[in-house]
Amino acid sequence: MKVVRYLDATGATRVGVSDEEGVRPLPVSTVAELLSGDLARWRDLLTKAGSPSLEPVRLLPPVDGDTEVWAAGVTYRRSRDARMEESTVSDPYDRVYQAARPELFFKAPAWRVCGPGEPVAIRADSTVDVPEPELAVVVTATGEIAGYTLCNDMSSRSIEGENPLYLPQAKVYAGSCALGPGIVPAESIPDPGGLVVSLQVRRAGEIVFTGRTDTGQLVRPLPDLVSWLFEEQDFPDGAVLSTGTGIVPDLDFSLEAGDEVTIAVDQIGELTNPVVRGKQAMAWLLERRKPRG
Ligand code: DO4
Ligand code: MG
């Protein structure tokens, strides 16, 4: 069972639960509303799904409102080694891998998140770009893990490699964050520490990269990452925290416009996105953004 956001046949945005019976609408209009209390409230609201909807649906990103997406970095040995190789300054990556305090960075406001099947982007001013397949935790306003989804933390290796202080530009831009396909409630995943994570990149119908890891390689417990995130700030609409990548291609690989990226996490789902280059190709995100009241 997954919590999903979707467009119904009338073009209205809905929130529901998707399972073998179909999609059943929930009595809320946003996922932010589901996350704005504690875990007990989230669980209670999920029991209130209606009858299966027969309408055709298109999935949307499973975040909305003022929910923020954050990400952790250098939480797998492979990520540490890849950063040390790509960067002009390798020391900060080794130090953060071993430090008590994790690397956490803001990734995207909900409106800039891409959903299943929607384009993700590489920057027009970047030369080495990769997808990062990551398990993401979805957290209530009270800091409890409500569920799991997938995050593609699209990244420019050339920009971050030039100077680690360029990390926000390497990581935060139009088309840099995809989430989905839905949110699997935490109680369905008794062991989030043993999930296979995989990545496939297709180019002109050919597979040009595949990689595989598992969440057992994560150097930090998930609740530990969440408690660092909530240490000195509140998230009244909940938060999504992507937990880092353990799959990084060699430096001679770079994504190209026209590629198709598929990331998957065992028991959570699969997320496929085509790749475009530059912010003009992501102008649809602005169109979709609702006017603020
Ligand atoms: O410091 C770079 C961030 C690395 C990252 O995003 C990851 O390890 O997933
Ligand atoms: Mg990452």
PDB file of C-alpha atoms and ligand atoms in Angstrom:
ATOM      1  CA  MET A   1       0.000   0.000   0.000  1.00  0.00           C
ATOM      2  CA  LYS A   2       1.233   3.483  -0.902  1.00  0.00           C
ATOM      3  CA  VAL A   3       0.022   7.007  -0.253  1.00  0.00           C
ATOM      4  CA  VAL A   4      -0.164   8.736  -3.621  1.00  0.00           C
ATOM      5  CA  ARG A   5      -0.960  12.150  -5.080  1.00  0.00           C
ATOM      6  CA  TYR A   6      -2.725  12.007  -8.412  1.00  0.00           C
ATOM      7  CA  LEU A   7      -4.825  13.807 -10.957  1.00  0.00           C
ATOM      8  CA  ASP A   8      -8.324  12.410 -11.280  1.00  0.00           C
ATOM      9  CA  ALA A   9     -10.380  12.373 -14.485  1.00  0.00           C
ATOM     10  CA  THR A  10     -11.648  15.906 -13.827  1.00  0.00           C
ATOM     11  CA  GLY A  11      -8.101  17.253 -13.553  1.00  0.00           C
ATOM     12  CA  ALA A  12      -8.392  17.702  -9.766  1.00  0.00           C
ATOM     13  CA  THR A  13      -5.426  16.880  -7.559  1.00  0.00           C
ATOM     14  CA  ARG A  14      -6.228  14.206  -4.978  1.00  0.00           C
ATOM     15  CA  VAL A  15      -4.472  12.284  -2.230  1.00  0.00           C
ATOM     16  CA  GLY A  16      -5.263   8.611  -1.790  1.00  0.00           C
ATOM     17  CA  VAL A  17      -3.978   5.172  -0.988  1.00  0.00           C
ATOM     18  CA  SER A  18      -3.096   2.831  -3.817  1.00  0.00           C
ATOM     19  CA  ASP A  19      -3.216  -0.940  -3.379  1.00  0.00           C
ATOM     20  CA  GLU A  20      -4.410  -4.043  -5.221  1.00  0.00           C
ATOM     21  CA  GLU A  21      -8.007  -2.756  -4.995  1.00  0.00           C
ATOM     22  CA  GLY A  22      -7.124   0.455  -6.870  1.00  0.00           C
ATOM     23  CA  VAL A  23      -6.809   4.012  -5.664  1.00  0.00           C
ATOM     24  CA  ARG A  24      -8.971   5.050  -2.703  1.00  0.00           C
ATOM     25  CA  PRO A  25      -9.240   8.784  -1.962  1.00  0.00           C
ATOM     26  CA  LEU A  26      -8.339  10.082   1.492  1.00  0.00           C
ATOM     27  CA  PRO A  27     -10.326  12.831   3.264  1.00  0.00           C
ATOM     28  CA  VAL A  28      -7.486  15.370   2.958  1.00  0.00           C
ATOM     29  CA  SER A  29      -6.508  17.617   0.087  1.00  0.00           C
ATOM     30  CA  THR A  30      -2.742  17.549   0.657  1.00  0.00           C
ATOM     31  CA  VAL A  31      -0.024  15.171   1.814  1.00  0.00           C
ATOM     32  CA  ALA A  32       1.222  18.074   3.969  1.00  0.00           C
ATOM     33  CA  GLU A  33      -2.019  17.771   5.933  1.00  0.00           C
ATOM     34  CA  LEU A  34      -1.307  14.075   6.573  1.00  0.00           C
ATOM     35  CA  LEU A  35       2.148  14.950   7.903  1.00  0.00           C
ATOM     36  CA  SER A  36       1.216  17.968   9.982  1.00  0.00           C
ATOM     37  CA  GLY A  37       0.550  16.032  13.213  1.00  0.00           C
ATOM     38  CA  ASP A  38       2.135  13.023  14.866  1.00  0.00           C
ATOM     39  CA  LEU A  39       2.498   9.431  13.682  1.00  0.00           C
ATOM     40  CA  ALA A  40      -0.755   8.338  15.345  1.00  0.00           C
ATOM     41  CA  ARG A  41      -2.653  11.006  13.387  1.00  0.00           C
ATOM     42  CA  TRP A  42      -1.013   9.984  10.093  1.00  0.00           C
ATOM     43  CA  ARG A  43      -1.958   6.339  10.776  1.00  0.00           C
ATOM     44  CA  ASP A  44      -5.508   7.249  11.750  1.00  0.00           C
ATOM     45  CA  LEU A  45      -6.028   9.334   8.593  1.00  0.00           C
ATOM     46  CA  LEU A  46      -4.820   6.429   6.419  1.00  0.00           C
ATOM     47  CA  THR A  47      -7.636   4.244   7.815  1.00  0.00           C
ATOM     48  CA  LYS A  48     -10.167   6.735   6.435  1.00  0.00           C
ATOM     49  CA  ALA A  49      -9.692   5.949   2.737  1.00  0.00           C
ATOM     50  CA  GLY A  50     -12.949   5.801   0.736  1.00  0.00           C
ATOM     51  CA  SER A  51     -14.109   3.314  -1.905  1.00  0.00           C
ATOM     52  CA  PRO A  52     -11.791   2.483  -4.806  1.00  0.00           C
ATOM     53  CA  SER A  53     -11.863   5.150  -7.470  1.00  0.00           C
ATOM     54  CA  LEU A  54     -12.503   3.866 -10.990  1.00  0.00           C
ATOM     55  CA  GLU A  55     -11.185   7.035 -12.557  1.00  0.00           C
ATOM     56  CA  PRO A  56      -7.990   6.944 -14.552  1.00  0.00           C
ATOM     57  CA  VAL A  57      -5.151   8.487 -12.572  1.00  0.00           C
ATOM     58  CA  ARG A  58      -1.836  10.153 -13.267  1.00  0.00           C
ATOM     59  CA  LEU A  59       0.623  10.087 -10.407  1.00  0.00           C
ATOM     60  CA  LEU A  60       2.094  13.366  -9.111  1.00  0.00           C
ATOM     61  CA  PRO A  61       5.060  13.880  -6.774  1.00  0.00           C
ATOM     62  CA  PRO A  62       4.080  12.674  -3.277  1.00  0.00           C
ATOM     63  CA  VAL A  63       4.785  16.044  -1.613  1.00  0.00           C
ATOM     64  CA  ASP A  64       2.995  19.374  -1.661  1.00  0.00           C
ATOM     65  CA  GLY A  65       2.339  22.525   0.343  1.00  0.00           C
ATOM     66  CA  ASP A  66       5.205  23.741   2.501  1.00  0.00           C
ATOM     67  CA  THR A  67       6.793  20.320   2.973  1.00  0.00           C
ATOM     68  CA  GLU A  68      10.535  20.628   2.349  1.00  0.00           C
ATOM     69  CA  VAL A  69      12.851  18.046   0.823  1.00  0.00           C
ATOM     70  CA  TRP A  70      16.272  17.693   2.440  1.00  0.00           C
ATOM     71  CA  ALA A  71      19.081  15.280   1.695  1.00  0.00           C
ATOM     72  CA  ALA A  72      21.976  13.654   3.486  1.00  0.00           C
ATOM     73  CA  GLY A  73      25.333  13.202   1.770  1.00  0.00           C
ATOM     74  CA  VAL A  74      28.360  10.958   2.097  1.00  0.00           C
ATOM     75  CA  THR A  75      26.434   8.327   4.025  1.00  0.00           C
ATOM     76  CA  TYR A  76      27.846   5.422   1.985  1.00  0.00           C
ATOM     77  CA  ARG A  77      31.540   4.597   1.550  1.00  0.00           C
ATOM     78  CA  ARG A  78      31.101   4.677  -2.250  1.00  0.00           C
ATOM     79  CA  SER A  79      29.847   8.265  -2.081  1.00  0.00           C
ATOM     80  CA  ARG A  80      32.787   9.321   0.097  1.00  0.00           C
ATOM     81  CA  ASP A  81      35.282   7.726  -2.313  1.00  0.00           C
ATOM     82  CA  ALA A  82      33.598   9.250  -5.385  1.00  0.00           C
ATOM     83  CA  ARG A  83      33.615  12.769  -3.868  1.00  0.00           C
ATOM     84  CA  MET A  84      37.267  12.434  -2.864  1.00  0.00           C
ATOM     85  CA  GLU A  85      38.092  11.477  -6.443  1.00  0.00           C
ATOM     86  CA  GLU A  86      36.055  14.226  -8.136  1.00  0.00           C
ATOM     87  CA  SER A  87      36.904  17.107  -5.785  1.00  0.00           C
ATOM     88  CA  THR A  88      39.828  19.496  -5.747  1.00  0.00           C
ATOM     89  CA  VAL A  89      39.543  19.227  -1.932  1.00  0.00           C
ATOM     90  CA  SER A  90      38.991  15.680  -0.682  1.00  0.00           C
ATOM     91  CA  ASP A  91      39.424  16.122   3.077  1.00  0.00           C
ATOM     92  CA  PRO A  92      35.918  17.467   4.000  1.00  0.00           C
ATOM     93  CA  TYR A  93      34.280  14.366   2.535  1.00  0.00           C
ATOM     94  CA  ASP A  94      36.401  11.930   4.527  1.00  0.00           C
ATOM     95  CA  ARG A  95      35.868  13.980   7.691  1.00  0.00           C
ATOM     96  CA  VAL A  96      32.087  14.172   7.310  1.00  0.00           C
ATOM     97  CA  TYR A  97      31.841  10.433   6.599  1.00  0.00           C
ATOM     98  CA  GLN A  98      33.361   9.788  10.022  1.00  0.00           C
ATOM     99  CA  ALA A  99      31.915  12.708  12.007  1.00  0.00           C
ATOM    100  CA  ALA A 100      29.015  12.477  14.446  1.00  0.00           C
ATOM    101  CA  ARG A 101      27.220  15.335  12.637  1.00  0.00           C
ATOM    102  CA  PRO A 102      26.032  14.289   9.150  1.00  0.00           C
ATOM    103  CA  GLU A 103      26.056  16.391   6.011  1.00  0.00           C
ATOM    104  CA  LEU A 104      22.458  17.595   5.498  1.00  0.00           C
ATOM    105  CA  PHE A 105      21.417  20.006   2.781  1.00  0.00           C
ATOM    106  CA  PHE A 106      18.198  21.572   1.566  1.00  0.00           C
ATOM    107  CA  LYS A 107      17.175  19.976  -1.731  1.00  0.00           C
ATOM    108  CA  ALA A 108      13.823  21.329  -2.909  1.00  0.00           C
ATOM    109  CA  PRO A 109      10.552  22.979  -1.962  1.00  0.00           C
ATOM    110  CA  ALA A 110       7.611  20.704  -2.772  1.00  0.00           C
ATOM    111  CA  TRP A 111       6.600  22.690  -5.867  1.00  0.00           C
ATOM    112  CA  ARG A 112       9.957  22.047  -7.549  1.00  0.00           C
ATOM    113  CA  VAL A 113       9.813  18.257  -7.105  1.00  0.00           C
ATOM    114  CA  CYS A 114       9.311  16.079 -10.205  1.00  0.00           C
ATOM    115  CA  GLY A 115       7.046  13.034 -10.061  1.00  0.00           C
ATOM    116  CA  PRO A 116       6.915   9.674 -11.833  1.00  0.00           C
ATOM    117  CA  GLY A 117       7.490   9.999 -15.583  1.00  0.00           C
ATOM    118  CA  GLU A 118       8.198  13.736 -15.441  1.00  0.00           C
ATOM    119  CA  PRO A 119      11.458  15.173 -16.790  1.00  0.00           C
ATOM    120  CA  VAL A 120      14.426  15.739 -14.513  1.00  0.00           C
ATOM    121  CA  ALA A 121      17.271  17.998 -15.604  1.00  0.00           C
ATOM    122  CA  ILE A 122      20.980  18.399 -15.926  1.00  0.00           C
ATOM    123  CA  ARG A 123      22.286  21.947 -15.670  1.00  0.00           C
ATOM    124  CA  ALA A 124      23.211  23.722 -18.918  1.00  0.00           C
ATOM    125  CA  ASP A 125      26.466  24.921 -17.295  1.00  0.00           C
ATOM    126  CA  SER A 126      27.587  21.502 -16.049  1.00  0.00           C
ATOM    127  CA  THR A 127      29.768  18.882 -17.758  1.00  0.00           C
ATOM    128  CA  VAL A 128      29.511  15.831 -15.476  1.00  0.00           C
ATOM    129  CA  ASP A 129      26.056  14.919 -14.208  1.00  0.00           C
ATOM    130  CA  VAL A 130      24.610  11.891 -12.451  1.00  0.00           C
ATOM    131  CA  PRO A 131      21.397  10.593 -10.963  1.00  0.00           C
ATOM    132  CA  GLU A 132      21.626   9.536  -7.311  1.00  0.00           C
ATOM    133  CA  PRO A 133      19.172   6.769  -6.326  1.00  0.00           C
ATOM    134  CA  GLU A 134      18.298   7.158  -2.666  1.00  0.00           C
ATOM    135  CA  LEU A 135      15.896   5.818  -0.066  1.00  0.00           C
ATOM    136  CA  ALA A 136      14.020   8.821   1.344  1.00  0.00           C
ATOM    137  CA  VAL A 137      12.249   8.947   4.684  1.00  0.00           C
ATOM    138  CA  VAL A 138       8.990  10.861   5.006  1.00  0.00           C
ATOM    139  CA  VAL A 139       8.722  12.448   8.422  1.00  0.00           C
ATOM    140  CA  THR A 140       5.793  13.893  10.384  1.00  0.00           C
ATOM    141  CA  ALA A 141       5.830  17.331  12.006  1.00  0.00           C
ATOM    142  CA  THR A 142       6.741  15.574  15.249  1.00  0.00           C
ATOM    143  CA  GLY A 143       9.866  14.048  13.709  1.00  0.00           C
ATOM    144  CA  GLU A 144       8.553  10.472  13.451  1.00  0.00           C
ATOM    145  CA  ILE A 145       9.182   8.364  10.340  1.00  0.00           C
ATOM    146  CA  ALA A 146       5.798   7.940   8.660  1.00  0.00           C
ATOM    147  CA  GLY A 147       6.974   6.206   5.502  1.00  0.00           C
ATOM    148  CA  TYR A 148       9.477   5.771   2.726  1.00  0.00           C
ATOM    149  CA  THR A 149       9.738   6.905  -0.858  1.00  0.00           C
ATOM    150  CA  LEU A 150      12.442   7.124  -3.530  1.00  0.00           C
ATOM    151  CA  CYS A 151      14.494  10.209  -4.315  1.00  0.00           C
ATOM    152  CA  ASN A 152      16.597  10.856  -7.380  1.00  0.00           C
ATOM    153  CA  ASP A 153      19.091  13.445  -6.066  1.00  0.00           C
ATOM    154  CA  MET A 154      20.250  14.707  -9.487  1.00  0.00           C
ATOM    155  CA  SER A 155      23.706  16.238  -9.123  1.00  0.00           C
ATOM    156  CA  SER A 156      26.421  18.065 -11.017  1.00  0.00           C
ATOM    157  CA  ARG A 157      29.761  16.428 -10.218  1.00  0.00           C
ATOM    158  CA  SER A 158      31.751  18.996 -12.206  1.00  0.00           C
ATOM    159  CA  ILE A 159      30.366  21.962 -10.255  1.00  0.00           C
ATOM    160  CA  GLU A 160      30.693  20.396  -6.799  1.00  0.00           C
ATOM    161  CA  GLY A 161      34.078  18.950  -7.800  1.00  0.00           C
ATOM    162  CA  GLU A 162      35.410  22.419  -8.647  1.00  0.00           C
ATOM    163  CA  ASN A 163      34.728  23.644  -5.105  1.00  0.00           C
ATOM    164  CA  PRO A 164      32.673  22.015  -2.313  1.00  0.00           C
ATOM    165  CA  LEU A 165      31.168  25.433  -1.536  1.00  0.00           C
ATOM    166  CA  TYR A 166      29.365  25.155  -4.877  1.00  0.00           C
ATOM    167  CA  LEU A 167      27.309  22.265  -3.455  1.00  0.00           C
ATOM    168  CA  PRO A 168      24.016  24.203  -3.373  1.00  0.00           C
ATOM    169  CA  GLN A 169      24.395  24.988  -7.088  1.00  0.00           C
ATOM    170  CA  ALA A 170      25.379  21.396  -7.871  1.00  0.00           C
ATOM    171  CA  LYS A 171      22.382  20.046  -5.991  1.00  0.00           C
ATOM    172  CA  VAL A 172      19.561  22.608  -6.102  1.00  0.00           C
ATOM    173  CA  TYR A 173      18.236  23.742  -9.482  1.00  0.00           C
ATOM    174  CA  ALA A 174      15.138  23.237 -11.644  1.00  0.00           C
ATOM    175  CA  GLY A 175      14.739  19.514 -12.278  1.00  0.00           C
ATOM    176  CA  SER A 176      17.237  18.324  -9.653  1.00  0.00           C
ATOM    177  CA  CYS A 177      14.813  16.386  -7.468  1.00  0.00           C
ATOM    178  CA  ALA A 178      12.404  13.577  -8.294  1.00  0.00           C
ATOM    179  CA  LEU A 179      10.340  11.688  -5.716  1.00  0.00           C
ATOM    180  CA  GLY A 180       7.904   8.822  -5.970  1.00  0.00           C
ATOM    181  CA  PRO A 181       6.057   6.817  -6.935  1.00  0.00           C
ATOM    182  CA  GLY A 182       4.265   7.033  -3.563  1.00  0.00           C
ATOM    183  CA  ILE A 183       4.886   6.848   0.176  1.00  0.00           C
ATOM    184  CA  VAL A 184       4.997   3.332   1.656  1.00  0.00           C
ATOM    185  CA  PRO A 185       3.919   3.478   5.338  1.00  0.00           C
ATOM    186  CA  ALA A 186       6.774   2.694   7.713  1.00  0.00           C
ATOM    187  CA  GLU A 187       4.940  -0.194   9.383  1.00  0.00           C
ATOM    188  CA  SER A 188       5.007  -2.109   6.049  1.00  0.00           C
ATOM    189  CA  ILE A 189       8.830  -2.038   6.036  1.00  0.00           C
ATOM    190  CA  PRO A 190       9.999  -3.752   9.218  1.00  0.00           C
ATOM    191  CA  ASP A 191      13.668  -3.718   8.121  1.00  0.00           C
ATOM    192  CA  PRO A 192      14.525  -0.557   6.154  1.00  0.00           C
ATOM    193  CA  GLY A 193      18.196  -1.456   6.665  1.00  0.00           C
ATOM    194  CA  GLY A 194      18.173  -4.347   4.221  1.00  0.00           C
ATOM    195  CA  LEU A 195      16.681  -2.967   1.004  1.00  0.00           C
ATOM    196  CA  VAL A 196      18.266  -3.375  -2.427  1.00  0.00           C
ATOM    197  CA  VAL A 197      18.698  -0.061  -4.278  1.00  0.00           C
ATOM    198  CA  SER A 198      19.317  -0.031  -8.027  1.00  0.00           C
ATOM    199  CA  LEU A 199      19.903   2.380 -10.884  1.00  0.00           C
ATOM    200  CA  GLN A 200      19.592   1.958 -14.628  1.00  0.00           C
ATOM    201  CA  VAL A 201      20.298   4.576 -17.306  1.00  0.00           C
ATOM    202  CA  ARG A 202      19.043   3.992 -20.852  1.00  0.00           C
ATOM    203  CA  ARG A 203      20.261   5.934 -23.886  1.00  0.00           C
ATOM    204  CA  ALA A 204      18.648   5.491 -27.309  1.00  0.00           C
ATOM    205  CA  GLY A 205      17.163   2.203 -26.132  1.00  0.00           C
ATOM    206  CA  GLU A 206      20.482   0.805 -24.799  1.00  0.00           C
ATOM    207  CA  ILE A 207      21.422   0.378 -21.159  1.00  0.00           C
ATOM    208  CA  VAL A 208      24.504   2.571 -20.592  1.00  0.00           C
ATOM    209  CA  PHE A 209      24.798   2.261 -16.822  1.00  0.00           C
ATOM    210  CA  THR A 210      23.535  -0.081 -14.115  1.00  0.00           C
ATOM    211  CA  GLY A 211      24.396  -0.110 -10.437  1.00  0.00           C
ATOM    212  CA  ARG A 212      23.223  -1.787  -7.298  1.00  0.00           C
ATOM    213  CA  THR A 213      23.716  -1.397  -3.550  1.00  0.00           C
ATOM    214  CA  ASP A 214      21.670  -1.952  -0.411  1.00  0.00           C
ATOM    215  CA  THR A 215      20.650   0.181   2.530  1.00  0.00           C
ATOM    216  CA  GLY A 216      22.690  -2.070   4.828  1.00  0.00           C
ATOM    217  CA  GLN A 217      25.728  -0.105   3.551  1.00  0.00           C
ATOM    218  CA  LEU A 218      24.368   3.147   5.050  1.00  0.00           C
ATOM    219  CA  VAL A 219      26.800   4.326   7.691  1.00  0.00           C
ATOM    220  CA  ARG A 220      24.136   6.111   9.775  1.00  0.00           C
ATOM    221  CA  PRO A 221      20.839   4.901  11.293  1.00  0.00           C
ATOM    222  CA  LEU A 222      17.776   6.555   9.719  1.00  0.00           C
ATOM    223  CA  PRO A 223      16.373   7.927  13.029  1.00  0.00           C
ATOM    224  CA  ASP A 224      19.778   9.502  13.682  1.00  0.00           C
ATOM    225  CA  LEU A 225      19.620  11.420  10.369  1.00  0.00           C
ATOM    226  CA  VAL A 226      16.085  12.584  11.176  1.00  0.00           C
ATOM    227  CA  SER A 227      17.001  13.767  14.646  1.00  0.00           C
ATOM    228  CA  TRP A 228      19.894  15.848  13.254  1.00  0.00           C
ATOM    229  CA  LEU A 229      17.487  17.435  10.777  1.00  0.00           C
ATOM    230  CA  PHE A 230      15.015  18.346  13.519  1.00  0.00           C
ATOM    231  CA  GLU A 231      17.727  19.408  15.976  1.00  0.00           C
ATOM    232  CA  GLU A 232      17.268  23.172  15.595  1.00  0.00           C
ATOM    233  CA  GLN A 233      14.290  23.659  13.283  1.00  0.00           C
ATOM    234  CA  ASP A 234      10.639  22.668  12.986  1.00  0.00           C
ATOM    235  CA  PHE A 235       8.790  21.251   9.997  1.00  0.00           C
ATOM    236  CA  PRO A 236       5.090  21.953  10.600  1.00  0.00           C
ATOM    237  CA  ASP A 237       4.158  20.309   7.275  1.00  0.00           C
ATOM    238  CA  GLY A 238       6.558  17.399   7.774  1.00  0.00           C
ATOM    239  CA  ALA A 239       9.689  16.803   5.735  1.00  0.00           C
ATOM    240  CA  VAL A 240      11.249  14.378   3.299  1.00  0.00           C
ATOM    241  CA  LEU A 241      14.851  13.440   4.009  1.00  0.00           C
ATOM    242  CA  SER A 242      16.743  11.599   1.292  1.00  0.00           C
ATOM    243  CA  THR A 243      19.374   9.386   2.890  1.00  0.00           C
ATOM    244  CA  GLY A 244      22.269   9.510   0.409  1.00  0.00           C
ATOM    245  CA  THR A 245      23.535   7.449  -2.468  1.00  0.00           C
ATOM    246  CA  GLY A 246      25.633   4.314  -2.522  1.00  0.00           C
ATOM    247  CA  ILE A 247      25.784   4.209  -6.328  1.00  0.00           C
ATOM    248  CA  VAL A 248      28.044   6.645  -8.164  1.00  0.00           C
ATOM    249  CA  PRO A 249      29.200   5.942 -11.737  1.00  0.00           C
ATOM    250  CA  ASP A 250      32.882   6.351 -12.640  1.00  0.00           C
ATOM    251  CA  LEU A 251      33.912   9.898 -13.564  1.00  0.00           C
ATOM    252  CA  ASP A 252      33.963   9.139 -17.303  1.00  0.00           C
ATOM    253  CA  PHE A 253      30.170   8.685 -17.231  1.00  0.00           C
ATOM    254  CA  SER A 254      27.797  11.618 -17.552  1.00  0.00           C
ATOM    255  CA  LEU A 255      24.063  11.813 -18.137  1.00  0.00           C
ATOM    256  CA  GLU A 256      22.864  13.316 -21.426  1.00  0.00           C
ATOM    257  CA  ALA A 257      19.594  14.916 -22.481  1.00  0.00           C
ATOM    258  CA  GLY A 258      17.357  12.170 -23.844  1.00  0.00           C
ATOM    259  CA  ASP A 259      18.527   9.561 -21.312  1.00  0.00           C
ATOM    260  CA  GLU A 260      15.986   7.746 -19.192  1.00  0.00           C
ATOM    261  CA  VAL A 261      16.786   7.086 -15.525  1.00  0.00           C
ATOM    262  CA  THR A 262      15.132   4.348 -13.496  1.00  0.00           C
ATOM    263  CA  ILE A 263      15.810   4.036  -9.791  1.00  0.00           C
ATOM    264  CA  ALA A 264      14.297   1.318  -7.619  1.00  0.00           C
ATOM    265  CA  VAL A 265      14.238   0.358  -3.953  1.00  0.00           C
ATOM    266  CA  ASP A 266      13.049  -3.075  -2.973  1.00  0.00           C
ATOM    267  CA  GLN A 267       9.517  -2.997  -1.434  1.00  0.00           C
ATOM    268  CA  ILE A 268       9.212   0.788  -2.016  1.00  0.00           C
ATOM    269  CA  GLY A 269       8.882   0.980  -5.787  1.00  0.00           C
ATOM    270  CA  GLU A 270      10.443   2.199  -8.992  1.00  0.00           C
ATOM    271  CA  LEU A 271      10.763   5.725 -10.381  1.00  0.00           C
ATOM    272  CA  THR A 272      11.520   6.488 -14.036  1.00  0.00           C
ATOM    273  CA  ASN A 273      12.245   9.964 -15.423  1.00  0.00           C
ATOM    274  CA  PRO A 274      13.472  11.236 -18.798  1.00  0.00           C
ATOM    275  CA  VAL A 275      16.412  13.664 -18.699  1.00  0.00           C
ATOM    276  CA  VAL A 276      16.402  17.162 -20.219  1.00  0.00           C
ATOM    277  CA  ARG A 277      19.052  19.901 -20.211  1.00  0.00           C
ATOM    278  CA  GLY A 278      18.598  23.425 -18.875  1.00  0.00           C
ATOM    279  CA  LYS A 279      15.906  25.347 -17.024  1.00  0.00           C
ATOM    280  CA  GLN A 280      13.876  26.259 -20.125  1.00  0.00           C
ATOM    281  CA  ALA A 281      12.989  22.590 -20.466  1.00  0.00           C
ATOM    282  CA  MET A 282      11.721  22.672 -16.868  1.00  0.00           C
ATOM    283  CA  ALA A 283       9.464  25.732 -17.280  1.00  0.00           C
ATOM    284  CA  TRP A 284       6.457  23.421 -16.800  1.00  0.00           C
ATOM    285  CA  LEU A 285       7.283  23.364 -13.068  1.00  0.00           C
ATOM    286  CA  LEU A 286       6.441  27.082 -12.897  1.00  0.00           C
ATOM    287  CA  GLU A 287       3.202  26.482 -14.800  1.00  0.00           C
ATOM    288  CA  ARG A 288       2.159  23.798 -12.343  1.00  0.00           C
ATOM    289  CA  ARG A 289       2.932  25.881  -9.293  1.00  0.00           C
ATOM    290  CA  LYS A 290      -0.238  27.089  -7.661  1.00  0.00           C
ATOM    291  CA  PRO A 291      -0.583  30.821  -6.985  1.00  0.00           C
ATOM    292  CA  ARG A 292       0.022  31.512  -3.305  1.00  0.00           C
ATOM    293  CA  GLY A 293      -2.824  32.959  -1.273  1.00  0.00           C
TER     294      GLY A 293
HETATM  295  O1  DO4 B   1      28.632  16.127  -0.534  1.00  0.00           O
HETATM  296  C1  DO4 B   1      28.035  15.719  -1.459  1.00  0.00           C
HETATM  297  C2  DO4 B   1      26.680  15.173  -1.408  1.00  0.00           C
HETATM  298  C3  DO4 B   1      26.710  13.740  -1.691  1.00  0.00           C
HETATM  299  C4  DO4 B   1      25.381  13.140  -1.842  1.00  0.00           C
HETATM  300  O2  DO4 B   1      24.405  13.742  -2.255  1.00  0.00           O
HETATM  301  C5  DO4 B   1      25.232  11.736  -1.501  1.00  0.00           C
HETATM  302  O3  DO4 B   1      26.160  11.119  -0.940  1.00  0.00           O
HETATM  303  O4  DO4 B   1      24.173  11.202  -1.784  1.00  0.00           O
HETATM  304 MG    MG B   2      22.767  12.383  -2.804  1.00  0.00          MG
END
